[in-house]
mmCIF file of C-alpha atoms in Angstrom:
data_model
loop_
_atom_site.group_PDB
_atom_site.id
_atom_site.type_symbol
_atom_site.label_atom_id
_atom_site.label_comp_id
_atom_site.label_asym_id
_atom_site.label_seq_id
_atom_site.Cartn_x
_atom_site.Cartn_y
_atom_site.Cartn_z
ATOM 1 C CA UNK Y 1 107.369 100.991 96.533
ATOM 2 C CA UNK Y 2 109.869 101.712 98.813
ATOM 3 C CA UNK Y 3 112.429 99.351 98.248
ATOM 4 C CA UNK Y 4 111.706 97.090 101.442
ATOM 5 C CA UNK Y 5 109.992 94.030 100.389
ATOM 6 C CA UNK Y 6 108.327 91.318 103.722
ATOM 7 C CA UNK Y 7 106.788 87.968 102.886
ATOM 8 C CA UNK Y 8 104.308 86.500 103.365
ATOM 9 C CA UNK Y 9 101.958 89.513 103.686
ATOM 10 C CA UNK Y 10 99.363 87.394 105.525
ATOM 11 C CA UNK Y 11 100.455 84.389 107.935
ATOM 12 C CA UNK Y 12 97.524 82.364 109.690
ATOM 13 C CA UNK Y 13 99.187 80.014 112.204
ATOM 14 C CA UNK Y 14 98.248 77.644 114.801
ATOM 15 C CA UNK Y 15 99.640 78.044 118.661
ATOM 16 C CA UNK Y 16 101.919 75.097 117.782
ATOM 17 C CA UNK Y 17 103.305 76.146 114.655
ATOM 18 C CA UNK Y 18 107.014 77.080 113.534
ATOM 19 C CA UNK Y 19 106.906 80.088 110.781
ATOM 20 C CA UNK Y 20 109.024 82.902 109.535
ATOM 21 C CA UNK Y 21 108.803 86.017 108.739
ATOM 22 C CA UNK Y 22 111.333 87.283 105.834
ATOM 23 C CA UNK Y 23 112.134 91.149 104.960
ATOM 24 C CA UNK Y 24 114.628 92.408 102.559
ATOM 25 C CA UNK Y 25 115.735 95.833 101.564
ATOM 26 C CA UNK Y 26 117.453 97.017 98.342
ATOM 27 C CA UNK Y 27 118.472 100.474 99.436
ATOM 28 C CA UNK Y 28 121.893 99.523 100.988
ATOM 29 C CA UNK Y 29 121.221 100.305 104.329
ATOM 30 C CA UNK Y 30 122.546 99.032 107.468
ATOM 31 C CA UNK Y 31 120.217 99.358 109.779
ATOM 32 C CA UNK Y 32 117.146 96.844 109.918
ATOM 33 C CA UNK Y 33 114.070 96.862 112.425
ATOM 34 C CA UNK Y 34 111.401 94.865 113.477
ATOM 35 C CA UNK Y 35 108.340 96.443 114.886
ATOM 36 C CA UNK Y 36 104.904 95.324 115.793
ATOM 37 C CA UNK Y 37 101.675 97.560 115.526
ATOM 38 C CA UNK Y 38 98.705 96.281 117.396
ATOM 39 C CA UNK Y 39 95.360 97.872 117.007
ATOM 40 C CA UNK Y 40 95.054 101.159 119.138
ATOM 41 C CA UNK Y 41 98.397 100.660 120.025
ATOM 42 C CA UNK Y 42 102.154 102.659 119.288
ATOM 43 C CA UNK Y 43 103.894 101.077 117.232
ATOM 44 C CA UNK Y 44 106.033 99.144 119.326
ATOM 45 C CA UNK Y 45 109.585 98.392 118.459
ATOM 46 C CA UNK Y 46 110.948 94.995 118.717
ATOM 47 C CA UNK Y 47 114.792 94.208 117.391
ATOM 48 C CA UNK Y 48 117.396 96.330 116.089
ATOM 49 C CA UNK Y 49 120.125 95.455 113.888
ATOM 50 C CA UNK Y 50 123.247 98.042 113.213
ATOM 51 C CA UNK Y 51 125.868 96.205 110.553
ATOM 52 C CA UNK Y 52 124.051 92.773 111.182
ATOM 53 C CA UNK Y 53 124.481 92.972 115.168
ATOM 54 C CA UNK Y 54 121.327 93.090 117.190
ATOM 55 C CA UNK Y 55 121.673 96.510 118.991
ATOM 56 C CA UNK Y 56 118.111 96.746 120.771
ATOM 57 C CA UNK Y 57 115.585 93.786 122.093
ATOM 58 C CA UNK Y 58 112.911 95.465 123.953
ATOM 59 C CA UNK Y 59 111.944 92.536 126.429
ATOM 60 C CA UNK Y 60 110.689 90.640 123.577
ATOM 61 C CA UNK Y 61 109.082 87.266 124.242
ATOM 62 C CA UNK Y 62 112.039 83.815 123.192
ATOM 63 C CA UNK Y 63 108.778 83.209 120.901
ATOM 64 C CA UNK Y 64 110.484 85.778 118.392
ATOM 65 C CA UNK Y 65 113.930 85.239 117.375
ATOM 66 C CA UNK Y 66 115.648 87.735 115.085
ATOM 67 C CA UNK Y 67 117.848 86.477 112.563
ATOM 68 C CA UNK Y 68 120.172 88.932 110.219
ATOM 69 C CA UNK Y 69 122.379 87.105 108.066
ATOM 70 C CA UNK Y 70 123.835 89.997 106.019
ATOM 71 C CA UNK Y 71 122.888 93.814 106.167
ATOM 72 C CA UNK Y 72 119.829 93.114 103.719
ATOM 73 C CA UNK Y 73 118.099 90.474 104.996
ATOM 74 C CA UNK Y 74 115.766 89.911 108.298
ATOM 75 C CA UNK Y 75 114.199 87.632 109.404
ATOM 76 C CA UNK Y 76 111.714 86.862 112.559
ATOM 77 C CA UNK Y 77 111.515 83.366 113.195
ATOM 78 C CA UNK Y 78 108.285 82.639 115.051
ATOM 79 C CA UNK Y 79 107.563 79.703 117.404
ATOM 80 C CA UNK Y 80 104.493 78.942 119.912
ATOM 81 C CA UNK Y 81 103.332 81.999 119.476
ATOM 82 C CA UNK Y 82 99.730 83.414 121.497
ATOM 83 C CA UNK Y 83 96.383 85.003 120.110
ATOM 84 C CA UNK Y 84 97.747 88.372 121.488
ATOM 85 C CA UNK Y 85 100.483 88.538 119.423
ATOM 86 C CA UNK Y 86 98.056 88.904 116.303
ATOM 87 C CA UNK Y 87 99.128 92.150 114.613
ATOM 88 C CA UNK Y 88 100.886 93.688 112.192
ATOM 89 C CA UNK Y 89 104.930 93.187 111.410
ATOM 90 C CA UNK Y 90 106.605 96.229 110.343
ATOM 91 C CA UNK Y 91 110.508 95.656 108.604
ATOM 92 C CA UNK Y 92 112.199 98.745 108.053
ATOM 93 C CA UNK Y 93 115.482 99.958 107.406
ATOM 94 C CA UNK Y 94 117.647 103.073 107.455
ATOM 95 C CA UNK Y 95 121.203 104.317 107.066
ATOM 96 C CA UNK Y 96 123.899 102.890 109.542
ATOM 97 C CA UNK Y 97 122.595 104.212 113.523
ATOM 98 C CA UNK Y 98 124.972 106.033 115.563
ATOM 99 C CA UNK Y 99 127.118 109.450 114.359
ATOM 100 C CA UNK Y 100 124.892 111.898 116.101
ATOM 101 C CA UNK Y 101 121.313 110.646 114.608
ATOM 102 C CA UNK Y 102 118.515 108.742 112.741
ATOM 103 C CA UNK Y 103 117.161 109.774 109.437
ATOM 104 C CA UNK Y 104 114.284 108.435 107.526
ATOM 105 C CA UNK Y 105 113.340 104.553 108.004
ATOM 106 C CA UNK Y 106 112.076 102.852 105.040
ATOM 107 C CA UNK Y 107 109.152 100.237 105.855
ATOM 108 C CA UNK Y 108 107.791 97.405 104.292
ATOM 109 C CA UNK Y 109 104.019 96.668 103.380
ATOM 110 C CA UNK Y 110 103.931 94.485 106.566
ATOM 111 C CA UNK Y 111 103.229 90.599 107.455
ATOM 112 C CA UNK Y 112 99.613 90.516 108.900
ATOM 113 C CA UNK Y 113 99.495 87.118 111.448
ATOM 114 C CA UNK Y 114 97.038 85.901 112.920
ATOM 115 C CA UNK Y 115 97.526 83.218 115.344
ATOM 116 C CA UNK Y 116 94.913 81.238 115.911
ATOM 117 C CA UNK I 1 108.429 105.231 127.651
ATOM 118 C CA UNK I 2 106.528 106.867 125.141
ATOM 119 C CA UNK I 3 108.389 109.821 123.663
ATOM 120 C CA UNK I 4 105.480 111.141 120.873
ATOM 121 C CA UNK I 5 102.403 111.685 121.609
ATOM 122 C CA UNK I 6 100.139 112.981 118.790
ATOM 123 C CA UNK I 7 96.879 114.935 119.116
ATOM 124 C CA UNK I 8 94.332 114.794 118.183
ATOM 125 C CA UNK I 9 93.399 111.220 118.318
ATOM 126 C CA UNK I 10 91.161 110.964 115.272
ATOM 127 C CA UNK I 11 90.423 114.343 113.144
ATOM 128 C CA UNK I 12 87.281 114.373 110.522
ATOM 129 C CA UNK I 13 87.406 117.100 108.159
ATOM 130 C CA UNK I 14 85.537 118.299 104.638
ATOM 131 C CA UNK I 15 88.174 117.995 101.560
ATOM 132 C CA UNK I 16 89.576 121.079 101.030
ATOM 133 C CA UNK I 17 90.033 121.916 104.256
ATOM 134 C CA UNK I 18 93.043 122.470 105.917
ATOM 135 C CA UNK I 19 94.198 119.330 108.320
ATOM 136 C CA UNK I 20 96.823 120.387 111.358
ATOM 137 C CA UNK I 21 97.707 117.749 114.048
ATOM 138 C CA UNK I 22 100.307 118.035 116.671
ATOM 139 C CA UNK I 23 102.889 116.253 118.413
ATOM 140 C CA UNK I 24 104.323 117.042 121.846
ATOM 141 C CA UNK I 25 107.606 114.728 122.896
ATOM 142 C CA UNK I 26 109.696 114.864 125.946
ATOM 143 C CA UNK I 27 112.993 114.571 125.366
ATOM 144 C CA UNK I 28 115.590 116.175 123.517
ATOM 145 C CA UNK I 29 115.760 115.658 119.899
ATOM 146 C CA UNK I 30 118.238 115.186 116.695
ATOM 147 C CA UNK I 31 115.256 115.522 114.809
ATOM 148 C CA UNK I 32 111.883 114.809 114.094
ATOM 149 C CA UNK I 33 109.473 112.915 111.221
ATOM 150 C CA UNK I 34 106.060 112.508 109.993
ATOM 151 C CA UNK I 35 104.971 109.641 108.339
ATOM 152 C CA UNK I 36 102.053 108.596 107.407
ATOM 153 C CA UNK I 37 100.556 105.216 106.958
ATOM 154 C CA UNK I 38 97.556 103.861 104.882
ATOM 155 C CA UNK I 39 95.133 101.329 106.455
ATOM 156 C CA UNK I 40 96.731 98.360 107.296
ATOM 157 C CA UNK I 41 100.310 98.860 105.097
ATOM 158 C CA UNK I 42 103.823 100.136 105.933
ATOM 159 C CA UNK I 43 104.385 103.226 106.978
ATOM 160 C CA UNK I 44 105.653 106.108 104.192
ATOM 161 C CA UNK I 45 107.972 108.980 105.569
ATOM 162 C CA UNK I 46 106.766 112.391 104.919
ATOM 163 C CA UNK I 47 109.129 114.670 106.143
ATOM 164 C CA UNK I 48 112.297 115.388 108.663
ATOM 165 C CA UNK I 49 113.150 118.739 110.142
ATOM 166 C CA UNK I 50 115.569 118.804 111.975
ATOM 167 C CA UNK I 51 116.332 120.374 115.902
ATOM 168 C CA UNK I 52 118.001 123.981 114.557
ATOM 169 C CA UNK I 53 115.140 124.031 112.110
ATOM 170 C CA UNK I 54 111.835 125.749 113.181
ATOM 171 C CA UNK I 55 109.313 125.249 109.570
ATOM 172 C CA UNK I 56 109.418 123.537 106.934
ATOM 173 C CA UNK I 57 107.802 122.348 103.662
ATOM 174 C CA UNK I 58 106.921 119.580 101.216
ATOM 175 C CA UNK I 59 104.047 120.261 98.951
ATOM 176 C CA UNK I 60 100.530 121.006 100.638
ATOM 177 C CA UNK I 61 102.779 119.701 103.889
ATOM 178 C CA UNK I 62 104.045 122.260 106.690
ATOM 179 C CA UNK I 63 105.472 121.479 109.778
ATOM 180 C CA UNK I 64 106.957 123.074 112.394
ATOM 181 C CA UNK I 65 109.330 122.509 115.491
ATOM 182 C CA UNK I 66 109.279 124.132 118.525
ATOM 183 C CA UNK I 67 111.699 122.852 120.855
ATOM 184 C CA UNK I 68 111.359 124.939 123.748
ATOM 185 C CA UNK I 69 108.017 123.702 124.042
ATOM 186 C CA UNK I 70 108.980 120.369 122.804
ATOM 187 C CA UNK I 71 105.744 120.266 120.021
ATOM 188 C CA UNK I 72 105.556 120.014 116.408
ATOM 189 C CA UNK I 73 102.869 120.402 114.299
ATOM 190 C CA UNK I 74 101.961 119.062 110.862
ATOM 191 C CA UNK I 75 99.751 120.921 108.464
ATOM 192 C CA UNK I 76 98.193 119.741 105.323
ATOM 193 C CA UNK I 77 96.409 122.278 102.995
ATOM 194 C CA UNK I 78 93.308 122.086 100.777
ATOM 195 C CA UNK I 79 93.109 118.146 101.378
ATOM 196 C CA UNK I 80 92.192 115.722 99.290
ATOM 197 C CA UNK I 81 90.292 112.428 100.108
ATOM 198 C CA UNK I 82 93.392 110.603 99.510
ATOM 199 C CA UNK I 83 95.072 111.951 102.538
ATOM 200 C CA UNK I 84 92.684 109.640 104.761
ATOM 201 C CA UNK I 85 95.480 107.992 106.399
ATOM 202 C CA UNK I 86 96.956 107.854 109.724
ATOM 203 C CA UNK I 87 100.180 110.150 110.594
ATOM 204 C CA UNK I 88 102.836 109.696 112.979
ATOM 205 C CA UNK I 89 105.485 111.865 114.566
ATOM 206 C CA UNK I 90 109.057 109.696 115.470
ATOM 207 C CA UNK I 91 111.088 111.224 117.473
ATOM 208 C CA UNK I 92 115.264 110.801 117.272
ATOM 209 C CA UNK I 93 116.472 111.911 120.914
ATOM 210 C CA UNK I 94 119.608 113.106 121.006
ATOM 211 C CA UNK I 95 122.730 111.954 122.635
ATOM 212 C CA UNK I 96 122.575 109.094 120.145
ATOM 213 C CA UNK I 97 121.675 105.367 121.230
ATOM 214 C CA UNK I 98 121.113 102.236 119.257
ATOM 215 C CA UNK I 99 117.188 102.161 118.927
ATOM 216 C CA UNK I 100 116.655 105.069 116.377
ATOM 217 C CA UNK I 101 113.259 106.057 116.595
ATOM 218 C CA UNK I 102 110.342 106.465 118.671
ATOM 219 C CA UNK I 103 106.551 106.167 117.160
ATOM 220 C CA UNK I 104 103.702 108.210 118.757
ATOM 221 C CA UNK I 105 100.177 106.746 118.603
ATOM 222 C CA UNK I 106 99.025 108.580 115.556
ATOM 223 C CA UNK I 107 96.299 110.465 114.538
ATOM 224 C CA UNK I 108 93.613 108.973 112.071
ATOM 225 C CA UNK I 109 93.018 111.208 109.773
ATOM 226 C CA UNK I 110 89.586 111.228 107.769
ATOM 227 C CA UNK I 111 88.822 113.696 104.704
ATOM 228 C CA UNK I 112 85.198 113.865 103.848
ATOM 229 C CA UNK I 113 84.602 114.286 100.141
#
């Protein structure tokens, strides 16, 4: 247990569908990331959130939409999504970024979808 | 771009046995981590040394920095079936920036019993 909680931990959807993903983290950190690890793939990072503002997008697809209400929530809001973006959804979080480095990331189990 | 890249790919060893896998990066670094992840759940950090550090150890874990060759290497001794996992080296390049860290590919680690 690492103190990062996601829900659901498996998500069948349609193409059409609307669902979310939800991640929270009792560790009082300020720093929250989405990632998402594809078979025989790097884990590829998707949103980045520094004292709730989104810091990073890496040329994500509108179909995922990052929402951060306060710094221990995240969600990933999920809309028309495609087969291909079947995988695994990684939350973690970390102390505050910036001041000269990153230290250890705390991850959730993971969301497994599978889009249909 | 990719900054870690681990190697080998996939390792298959007899328990007992010693494990090593490396990582070779190409930037500068803050520091660097190992973490290791069982099949098909989060990933669990393992250990952090940092760029003025050149060893350094957890348990039956060693690992070691070299940073004028830009490698880092994680041991495991006398393994246990348990340690089938996969293991990751993240990378924290200096000079800051918002995106914290990069993920190599892994290596898939199977202990034989």
């Amino acid at each position: 247990e690492t103190g990062v909680t996601q829900t659901p931990r498996h998500l069948v959807m349609g193409m059409t569908n609307k669902k979310s993903l939800k991640c929270e983290q009792h560790l009082g950190h300020n720093a929250m990331y989405w990632y998402k690890q594809s078979a025989k793939k790097p884990l590829e990072l998707m949103f980045v959130y520094n004292f709730k503002e989104q810091t990073e997008n890496n040329s994500v697809p509108s179909r995922f939409s990052p929402e951060c209400p306060n710094s221990s929530h995240l969600f990933l809001h999920l809309h028309t999504l495609q087969p291909e973006d079947s995988a695994l959804y990684l939350c973690a979080s970390s102390q505050a970024l910036g001041g000269g480095g990153s230290e250890t990331q705390y991850f959730g189990p993971g969301t497994r979808l599978l889009v249909l | 771009s990719q900054q870690g890249e681990e190697d080998p790919q996939a390792l298959s060893i007899q328990e007992g046995e010693n494990a090593t896998m490396n990582c070779s990066y190409k930037t500068s670094i803050n520091n660097l981590q190992w973490y290791r992840q069982n099949s098909g759940r989060g990933l669990v950090h393992l250990i952090l040394i940092r760029s003025n550090e050149r060893e350094k150890h957890s348990g039956r874990l060693r690992v070691t920095l070299d940073t004028s060759k830009k490698s880092s290497s994680l041991l495991i001794t006398a393994s246990r079936a348990a340690d089938t996992a996969s293991y990751f080296c993240a990378t924290d390049p200096s000079g800051g920036g918002a995106d914290g860290l990069t993920f190599g590919k892994g290596t898939h680690l199977i202990i034989q019993p």
